Tab-separated table of C-alpha atoms and ligand atoms in Angstrom:
chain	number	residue	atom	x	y	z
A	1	UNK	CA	-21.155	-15.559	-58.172
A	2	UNK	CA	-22.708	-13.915	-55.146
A	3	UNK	CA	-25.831	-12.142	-55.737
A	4	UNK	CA	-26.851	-9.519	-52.640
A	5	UNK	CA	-29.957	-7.517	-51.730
A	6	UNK	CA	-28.109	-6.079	-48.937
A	7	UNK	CA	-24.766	-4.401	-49.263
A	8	UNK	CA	-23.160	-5.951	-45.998
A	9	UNK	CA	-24.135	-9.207	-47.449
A	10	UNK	CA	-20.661	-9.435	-49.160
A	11	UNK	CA	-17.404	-9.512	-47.737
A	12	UNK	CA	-14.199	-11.060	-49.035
A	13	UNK	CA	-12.956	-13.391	-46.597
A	14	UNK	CA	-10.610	-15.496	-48.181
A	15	UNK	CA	-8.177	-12.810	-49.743
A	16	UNK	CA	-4.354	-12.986	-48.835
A	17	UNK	CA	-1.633	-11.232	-50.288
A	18	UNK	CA	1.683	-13.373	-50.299
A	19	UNK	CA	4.235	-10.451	-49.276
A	20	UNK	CA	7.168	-12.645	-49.186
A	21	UNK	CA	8.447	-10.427	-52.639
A	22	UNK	CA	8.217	-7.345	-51.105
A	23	UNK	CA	8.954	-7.556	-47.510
A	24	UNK	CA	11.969	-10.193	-48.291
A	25	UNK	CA	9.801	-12.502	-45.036
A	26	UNK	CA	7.546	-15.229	-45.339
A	27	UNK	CA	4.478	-13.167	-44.326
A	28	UNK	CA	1.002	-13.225	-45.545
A	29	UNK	CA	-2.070	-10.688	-45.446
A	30	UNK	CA	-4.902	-11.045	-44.607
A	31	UNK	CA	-7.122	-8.458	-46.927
A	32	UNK	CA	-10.424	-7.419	-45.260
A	33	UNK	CA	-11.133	-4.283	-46.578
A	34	UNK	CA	-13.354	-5.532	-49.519
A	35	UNK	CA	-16.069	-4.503	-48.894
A	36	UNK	CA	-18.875	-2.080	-49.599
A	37	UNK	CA	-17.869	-0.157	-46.543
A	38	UNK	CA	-13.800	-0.594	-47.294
A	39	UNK	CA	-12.806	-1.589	-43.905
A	40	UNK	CA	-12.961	-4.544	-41.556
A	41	UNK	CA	-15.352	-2.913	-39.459
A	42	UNK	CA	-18.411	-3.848	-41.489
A	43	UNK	CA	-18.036	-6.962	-39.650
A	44	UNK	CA	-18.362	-5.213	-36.087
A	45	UNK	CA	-21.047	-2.809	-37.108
A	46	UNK	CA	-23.292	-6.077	-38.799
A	47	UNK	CA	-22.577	-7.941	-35.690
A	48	UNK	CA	-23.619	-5.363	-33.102
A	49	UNK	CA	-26.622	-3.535	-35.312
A	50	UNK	CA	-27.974	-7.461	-36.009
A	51	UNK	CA	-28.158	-8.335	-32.044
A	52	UNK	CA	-29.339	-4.504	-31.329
A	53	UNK	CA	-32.433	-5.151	-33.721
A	54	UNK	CA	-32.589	-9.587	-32.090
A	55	UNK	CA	-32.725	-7.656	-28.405
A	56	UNK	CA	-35.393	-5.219	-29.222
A	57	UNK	CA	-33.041	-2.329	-28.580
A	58	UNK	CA	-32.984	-0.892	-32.202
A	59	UNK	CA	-36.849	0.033	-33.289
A	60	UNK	CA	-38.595	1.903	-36.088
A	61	UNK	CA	-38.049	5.438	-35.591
A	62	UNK	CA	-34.466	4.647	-33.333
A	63	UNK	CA	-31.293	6.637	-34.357
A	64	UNK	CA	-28.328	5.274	-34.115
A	65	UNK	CA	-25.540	7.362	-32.230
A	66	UNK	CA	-21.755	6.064	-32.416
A	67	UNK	CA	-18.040	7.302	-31.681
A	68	UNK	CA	-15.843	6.650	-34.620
A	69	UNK	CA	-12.219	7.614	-36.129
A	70	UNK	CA	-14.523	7.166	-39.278
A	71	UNK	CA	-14.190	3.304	-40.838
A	72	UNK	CA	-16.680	1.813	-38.387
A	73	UNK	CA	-18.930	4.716	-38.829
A	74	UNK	CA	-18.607	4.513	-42.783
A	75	UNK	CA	-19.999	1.037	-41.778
A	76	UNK	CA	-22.570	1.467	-39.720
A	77	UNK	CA	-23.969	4.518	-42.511
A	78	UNK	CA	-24.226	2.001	-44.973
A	79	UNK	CA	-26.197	-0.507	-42.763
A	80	UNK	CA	-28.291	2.205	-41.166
A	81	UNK	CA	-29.497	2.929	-44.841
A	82	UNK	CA	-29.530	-0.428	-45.737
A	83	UNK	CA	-32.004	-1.246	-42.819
A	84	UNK	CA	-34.124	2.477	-42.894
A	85	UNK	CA	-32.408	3.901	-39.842
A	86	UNK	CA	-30.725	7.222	-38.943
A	87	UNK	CA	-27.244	7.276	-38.063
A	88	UNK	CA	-25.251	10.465	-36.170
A	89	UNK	CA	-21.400	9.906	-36.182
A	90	UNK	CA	-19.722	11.391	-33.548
A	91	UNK	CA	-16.169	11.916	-34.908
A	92	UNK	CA	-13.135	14.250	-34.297
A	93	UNK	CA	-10.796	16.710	-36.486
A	94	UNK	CA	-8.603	13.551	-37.071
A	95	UNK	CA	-11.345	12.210	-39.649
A	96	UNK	CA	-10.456	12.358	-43.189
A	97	UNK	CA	-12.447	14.276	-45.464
A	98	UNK	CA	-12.892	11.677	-47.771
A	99	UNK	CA	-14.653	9.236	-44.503
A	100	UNK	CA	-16.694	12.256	-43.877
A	101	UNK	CA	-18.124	12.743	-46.787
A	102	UNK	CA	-18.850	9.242	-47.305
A	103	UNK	CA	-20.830	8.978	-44.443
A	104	UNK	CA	-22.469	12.309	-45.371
A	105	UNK	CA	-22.943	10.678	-48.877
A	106	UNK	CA	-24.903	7.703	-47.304
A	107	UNK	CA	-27.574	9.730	-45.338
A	108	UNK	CA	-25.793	10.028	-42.258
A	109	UNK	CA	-25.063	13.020	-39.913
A	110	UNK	CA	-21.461	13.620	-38.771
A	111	UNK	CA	-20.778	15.999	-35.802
A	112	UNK	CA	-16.739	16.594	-35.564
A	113	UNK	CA	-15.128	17.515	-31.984
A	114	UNK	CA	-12.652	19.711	-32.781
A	115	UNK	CA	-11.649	20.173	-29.092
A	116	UNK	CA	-9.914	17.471	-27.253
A	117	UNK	CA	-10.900	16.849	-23.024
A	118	UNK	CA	-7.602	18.281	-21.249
A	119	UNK	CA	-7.816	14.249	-19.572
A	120	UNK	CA	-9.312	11.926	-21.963
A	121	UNK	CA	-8.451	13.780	-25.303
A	122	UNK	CA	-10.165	13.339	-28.428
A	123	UNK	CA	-11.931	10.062	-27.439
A	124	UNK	CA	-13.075	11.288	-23.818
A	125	UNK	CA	-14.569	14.195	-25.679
A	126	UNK	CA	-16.495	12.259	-28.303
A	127	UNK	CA	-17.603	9.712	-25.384
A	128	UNK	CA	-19.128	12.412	-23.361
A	129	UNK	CA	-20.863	14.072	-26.673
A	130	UNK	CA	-22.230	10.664	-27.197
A	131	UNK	CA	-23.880	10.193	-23.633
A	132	UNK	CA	-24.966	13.913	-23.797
A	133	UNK	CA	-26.659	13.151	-26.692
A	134	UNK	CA	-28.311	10.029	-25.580
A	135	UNK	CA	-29.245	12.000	-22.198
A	136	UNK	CA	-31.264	14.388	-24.631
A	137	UNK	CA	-33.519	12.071	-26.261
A	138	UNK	CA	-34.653	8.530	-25.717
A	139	UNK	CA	-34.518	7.800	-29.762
A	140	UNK	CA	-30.520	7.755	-29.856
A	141	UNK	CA	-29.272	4.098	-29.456
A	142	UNK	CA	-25.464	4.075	-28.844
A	143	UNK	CA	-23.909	0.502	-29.766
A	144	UNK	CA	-21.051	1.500	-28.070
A	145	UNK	CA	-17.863	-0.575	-30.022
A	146	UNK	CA	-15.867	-0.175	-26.650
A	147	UNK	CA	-17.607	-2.243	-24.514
A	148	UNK	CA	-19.969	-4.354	-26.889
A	149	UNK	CA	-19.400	-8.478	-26.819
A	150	UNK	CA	-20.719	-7.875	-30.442
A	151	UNK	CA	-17.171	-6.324	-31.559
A	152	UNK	CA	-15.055	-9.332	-30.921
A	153	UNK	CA	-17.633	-11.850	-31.408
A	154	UNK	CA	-17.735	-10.843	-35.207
A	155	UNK	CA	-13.960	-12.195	-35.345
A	156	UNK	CA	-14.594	-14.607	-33.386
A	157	UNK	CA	-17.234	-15.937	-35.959
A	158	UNK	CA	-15.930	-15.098	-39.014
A	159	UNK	CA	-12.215	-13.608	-38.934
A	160	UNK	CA	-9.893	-16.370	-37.110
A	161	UNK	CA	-11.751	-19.530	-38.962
A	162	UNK	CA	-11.406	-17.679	-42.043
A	163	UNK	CA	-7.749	-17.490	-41.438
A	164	UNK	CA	-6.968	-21.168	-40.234
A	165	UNK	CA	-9.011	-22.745	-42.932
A	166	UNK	CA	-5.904	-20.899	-45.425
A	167	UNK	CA	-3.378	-22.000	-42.950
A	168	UNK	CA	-3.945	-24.895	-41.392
A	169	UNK	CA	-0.435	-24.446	-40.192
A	170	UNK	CA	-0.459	-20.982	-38.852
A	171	UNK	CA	2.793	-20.247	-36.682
A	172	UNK	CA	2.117	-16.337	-35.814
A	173	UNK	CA	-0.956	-13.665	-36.252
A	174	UNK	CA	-0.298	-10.009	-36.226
A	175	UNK	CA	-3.167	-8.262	-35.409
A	176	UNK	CA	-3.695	-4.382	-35.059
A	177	UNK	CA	-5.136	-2.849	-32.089
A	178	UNK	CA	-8.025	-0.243	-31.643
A	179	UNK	CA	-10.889	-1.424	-29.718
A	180	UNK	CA	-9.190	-4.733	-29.637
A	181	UNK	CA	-12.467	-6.106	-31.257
A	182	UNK	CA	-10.439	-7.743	-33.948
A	183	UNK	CA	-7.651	-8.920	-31.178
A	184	UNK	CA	-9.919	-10.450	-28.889
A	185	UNK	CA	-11.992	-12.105	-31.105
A	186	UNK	CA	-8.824	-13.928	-33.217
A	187	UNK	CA	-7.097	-14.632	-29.918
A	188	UNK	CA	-10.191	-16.537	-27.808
A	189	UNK	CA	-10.833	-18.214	-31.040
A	190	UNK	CA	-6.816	-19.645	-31.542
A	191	UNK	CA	-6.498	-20.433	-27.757
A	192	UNK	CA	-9.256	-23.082	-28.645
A	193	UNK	CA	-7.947	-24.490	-31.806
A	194	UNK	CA	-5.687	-27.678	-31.709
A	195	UNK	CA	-2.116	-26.229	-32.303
A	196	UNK	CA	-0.777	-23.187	-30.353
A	197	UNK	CA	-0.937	-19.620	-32.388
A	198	UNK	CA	1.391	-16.415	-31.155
A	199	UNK	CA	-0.867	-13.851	-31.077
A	200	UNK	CA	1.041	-10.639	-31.469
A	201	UNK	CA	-0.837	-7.132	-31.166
A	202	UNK	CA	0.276	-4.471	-33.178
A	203	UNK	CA	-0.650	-0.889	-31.744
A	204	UNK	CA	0.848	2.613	-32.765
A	205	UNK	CA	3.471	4.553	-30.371
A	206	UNK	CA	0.969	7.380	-28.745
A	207	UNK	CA	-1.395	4.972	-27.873
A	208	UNK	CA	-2.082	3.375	-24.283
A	209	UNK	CA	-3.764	0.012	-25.280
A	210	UNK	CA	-0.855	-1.775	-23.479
A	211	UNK	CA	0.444	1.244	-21.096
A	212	UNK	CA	2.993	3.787	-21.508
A	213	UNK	CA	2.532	7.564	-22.575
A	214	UNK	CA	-0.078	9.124	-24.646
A	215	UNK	CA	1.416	10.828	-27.543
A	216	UNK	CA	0.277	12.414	-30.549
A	217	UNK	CA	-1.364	10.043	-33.242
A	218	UNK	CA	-2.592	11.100	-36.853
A	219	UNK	CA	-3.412	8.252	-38.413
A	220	UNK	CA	-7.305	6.878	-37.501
A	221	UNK	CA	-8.125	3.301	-36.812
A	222	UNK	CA	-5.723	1.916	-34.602
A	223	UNK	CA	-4.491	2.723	-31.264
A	224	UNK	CA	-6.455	4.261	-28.054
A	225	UNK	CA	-6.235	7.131	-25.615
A	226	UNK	CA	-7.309	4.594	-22.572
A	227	UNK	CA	-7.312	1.403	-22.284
A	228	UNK	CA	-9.807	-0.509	-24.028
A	229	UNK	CA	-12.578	-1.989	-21.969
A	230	UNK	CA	-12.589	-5.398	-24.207
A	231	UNK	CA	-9.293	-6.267	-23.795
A	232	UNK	CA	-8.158	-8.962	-21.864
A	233	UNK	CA	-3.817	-8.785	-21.992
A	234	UNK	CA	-4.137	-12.967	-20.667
A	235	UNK	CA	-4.869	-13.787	-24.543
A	236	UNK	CA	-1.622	-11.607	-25.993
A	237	UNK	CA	1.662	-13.408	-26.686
A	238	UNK	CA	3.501	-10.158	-27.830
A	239	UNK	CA	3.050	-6.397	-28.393
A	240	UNK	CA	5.007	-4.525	-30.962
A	241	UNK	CA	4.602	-0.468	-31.266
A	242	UNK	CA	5.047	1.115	-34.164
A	243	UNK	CA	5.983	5.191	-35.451
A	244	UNK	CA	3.150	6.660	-37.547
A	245	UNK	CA	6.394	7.422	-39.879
A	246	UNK	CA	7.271	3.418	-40.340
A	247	UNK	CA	3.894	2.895	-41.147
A	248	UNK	CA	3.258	5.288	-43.653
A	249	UNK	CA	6.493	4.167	-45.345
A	250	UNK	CA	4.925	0.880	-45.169
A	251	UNK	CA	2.281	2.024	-47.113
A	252	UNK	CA	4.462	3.056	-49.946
A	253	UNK	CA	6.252	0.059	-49.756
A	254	UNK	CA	3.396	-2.311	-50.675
A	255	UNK	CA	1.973	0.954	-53.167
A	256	UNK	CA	5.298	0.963	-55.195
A	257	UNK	CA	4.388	-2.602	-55.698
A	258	UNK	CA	0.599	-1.611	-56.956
A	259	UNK	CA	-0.848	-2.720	-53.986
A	260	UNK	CA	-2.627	0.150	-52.257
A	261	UNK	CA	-3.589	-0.102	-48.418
A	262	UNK	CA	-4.524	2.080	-45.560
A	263	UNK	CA	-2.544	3.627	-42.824
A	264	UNK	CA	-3.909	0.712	-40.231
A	265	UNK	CA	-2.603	-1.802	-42.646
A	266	UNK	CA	1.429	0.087	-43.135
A	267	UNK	CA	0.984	-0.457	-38.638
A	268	UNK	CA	0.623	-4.295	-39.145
A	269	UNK	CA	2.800	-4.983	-41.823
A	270	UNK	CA	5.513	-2.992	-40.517
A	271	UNK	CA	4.772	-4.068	-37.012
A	272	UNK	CA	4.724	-7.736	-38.387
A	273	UNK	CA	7.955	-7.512	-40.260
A	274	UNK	CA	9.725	-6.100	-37.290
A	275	UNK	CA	9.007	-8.478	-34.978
A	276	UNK	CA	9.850	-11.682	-37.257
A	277	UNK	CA	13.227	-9.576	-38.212
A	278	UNK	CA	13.751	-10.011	-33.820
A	279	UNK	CA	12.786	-13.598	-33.839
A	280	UNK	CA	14.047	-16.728	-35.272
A	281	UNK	CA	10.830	-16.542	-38.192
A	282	UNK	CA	12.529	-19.141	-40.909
A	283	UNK	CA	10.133	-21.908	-41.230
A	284	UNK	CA	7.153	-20.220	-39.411
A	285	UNK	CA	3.587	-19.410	-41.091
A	286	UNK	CA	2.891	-15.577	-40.604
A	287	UNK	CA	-0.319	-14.050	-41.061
A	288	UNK	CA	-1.180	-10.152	-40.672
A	289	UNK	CA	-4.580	-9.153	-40.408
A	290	UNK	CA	-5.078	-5.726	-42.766
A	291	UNK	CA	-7.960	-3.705	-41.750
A	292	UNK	CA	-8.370	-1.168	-44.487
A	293	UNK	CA	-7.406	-0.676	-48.067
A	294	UNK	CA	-8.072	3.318	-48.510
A	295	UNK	CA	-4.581	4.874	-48.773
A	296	UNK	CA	-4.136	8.898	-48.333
A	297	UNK	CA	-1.125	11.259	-49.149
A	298	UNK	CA	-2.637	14.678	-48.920
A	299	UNK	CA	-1.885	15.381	-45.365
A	300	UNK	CA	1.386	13.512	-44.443
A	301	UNK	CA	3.851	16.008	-45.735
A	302	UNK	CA	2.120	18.740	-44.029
A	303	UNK	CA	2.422	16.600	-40.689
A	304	UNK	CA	6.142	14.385	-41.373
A	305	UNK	CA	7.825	16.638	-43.538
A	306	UNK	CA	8.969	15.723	-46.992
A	307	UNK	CA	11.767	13.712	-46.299
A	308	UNK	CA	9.180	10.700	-44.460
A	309	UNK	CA	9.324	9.208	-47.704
A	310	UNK	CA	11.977	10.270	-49.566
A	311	UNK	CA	13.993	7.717	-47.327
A	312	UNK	CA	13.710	4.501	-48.853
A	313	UNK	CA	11.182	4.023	-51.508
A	314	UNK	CA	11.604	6.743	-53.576
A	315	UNK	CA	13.640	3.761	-55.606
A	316	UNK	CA	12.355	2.823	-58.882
A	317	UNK	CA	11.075	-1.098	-58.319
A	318	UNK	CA	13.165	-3.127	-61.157
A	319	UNK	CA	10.560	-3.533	-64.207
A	320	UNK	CA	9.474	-6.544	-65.084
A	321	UNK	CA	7.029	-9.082	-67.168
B	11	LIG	C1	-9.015	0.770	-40.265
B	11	LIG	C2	-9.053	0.236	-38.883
B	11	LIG	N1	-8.160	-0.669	-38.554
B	11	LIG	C3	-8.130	-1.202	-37.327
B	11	LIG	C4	-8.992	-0.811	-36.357
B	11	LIG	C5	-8.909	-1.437	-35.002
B	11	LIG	O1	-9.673	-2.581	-34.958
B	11	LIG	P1	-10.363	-2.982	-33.584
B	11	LIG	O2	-11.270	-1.843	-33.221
B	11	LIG	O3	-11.097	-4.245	-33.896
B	11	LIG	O4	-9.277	-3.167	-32.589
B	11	LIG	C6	-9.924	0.145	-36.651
B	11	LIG	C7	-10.820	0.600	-35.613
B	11	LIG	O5	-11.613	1.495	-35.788
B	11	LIG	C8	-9.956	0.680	-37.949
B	11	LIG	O6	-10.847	1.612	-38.275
């Protein structure tokens, strides 16, 4: 029974979901979104607000200043409260309501760009709010999840051995890519282990983690509008890219079967079960690493149209006891 003073003291880390009966592939996920923050970036936030406060960077009367799509700032409120310290989100229209107003609920501030930079869109605005911001006043401390060690080094620690001590046997990891925090930490950590792991990224088409055109992306969490400083392509087997639309019929997928996960988690899983329909997959050990758990409808129709998921899951699963 674990007992906590702190809220980021508990994280499930040895949840999987065997998805064999829905997916109809030997395929299992990884759940990391329980948690008191819902997403696996309480592990990032702990990791970099722990070695801010080791270094002497984070000190009594510091605010903390950070550019989210929302989960890691959800995270970083909670610890920020946890630990006595202010915390301004810098986020953009892209946020859902729901992320906002949990951070709101948690004592932070949230400041919304509603205006993308004609060059570096949404994130290039919110990156030069940030360093405005920190220009202003020497109190802001930005963490900066782009570029610090702390991101991937959570993973590193906790994520990949978490994962190998369930499968001993592990064949294939599908892992989804934003900062590539989660990526890079897995991957450094199964190019040292004693049987060879395919580590396949997972990113969403729009995004430029791995080149190619920007396009437009809705759904927050994964994906990037430049290439992310903490990635390092040596450590990546494979990349798969996957429509918003796939993903959020995913989601349905895996919700017509109770289970209810986020929009970063309909990326893997659909990126995952598209790649092993490509390769030979029978008698491999798959493992997909699902971010979030928080699931949203209200704006996909407005975006998709109705018929995104009238396609194939609007059929009744078979009952049964
Ligand atoms: C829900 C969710 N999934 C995945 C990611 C991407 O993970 P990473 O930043 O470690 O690449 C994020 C990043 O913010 C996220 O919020």
């Amino acid at each position: 029974m674990p007992v906590i003073t702190v809220p980021q003291a508990f994280n499930e880390d040895e949840l999987f979901v065997d998805l064999a009966p829905i997916v109809g592939q030997s395929l299992f996920l990884k759940c990391e979104g329980f948690n008191f923050a819902g997403s696996i970036k309480l592990k990032a936030a702990t990791e970099m607000v722990e070695a801010a406060c080791r270094e002497g960077v984070l000190r009594p009367g510091s605010v903390l200043v950070e550019s989210s799509s929302g989960n890691l700032g959800v995270a970083l409120s909670m610890i920020a409260a946890s630990k006595g310290y202010r915390f301004l989100c810098v986020t953009d229209s892209r946020c859902n309501l729901s992320t906002r107003l949990l951070m709101e609920a948690l004592g932070s501030e949230v400041h919304t760009i509603t205006e993308p930079d004609p060059a570096g869109g949404f994130l290039g605005a919110r990156l030069d709010y940030v360093r405005a911001l920190c220009a202003s006043d020497d109190r802001f401390v930005w963490l900066n999840q782009y570029t610090n060690q702390g991101n991937w080094q959570a993973h590193y620690r906790t994520t990949a051995p978490a994962i190998a001590r369930q499968f001993p046997q592990l064949d294939v990891l599908f892992i989804g890519a934003g900062t590539t925090g989660t990526l890079m930490g897995c991957a450094r950590w199964f190019r040292e282990w004693h049987r060879p792991v395919r580590i396949v990224a997972v990113d969403s088409f729009g995004s430029v983690i791995f080149g190619g055109r920007p396009g437009r992306r809705m759904i927050p969490g994964l994906g990037m509008t430049v290439r992310p400083p903490l990635l390092d392509e040596a450590y990546v087997d494979d990349v798969v890219r996957v429509e918003e639309a796939d993903a959020i019929r995913a989601c349905h997928r895996l919700a017509r079967r109770g289970f209810l996960f986020g929009g970063s988690t309909g990326t893997v899983v659909n990126g995952a079960t598209d790649w092993l329909e490509r390769h030979d997959a029978s008698g491999l050990t798959a493992v997909a690493i699902a971010p979030d758990t928080v699931y949203q409808t209200n704006w996909i129709e407005a975006i998709y149209g109705k018929d995104v998921l009238s396609r194939d899951f609007d059929v009744p699963v078979q009952a049964a006891c």
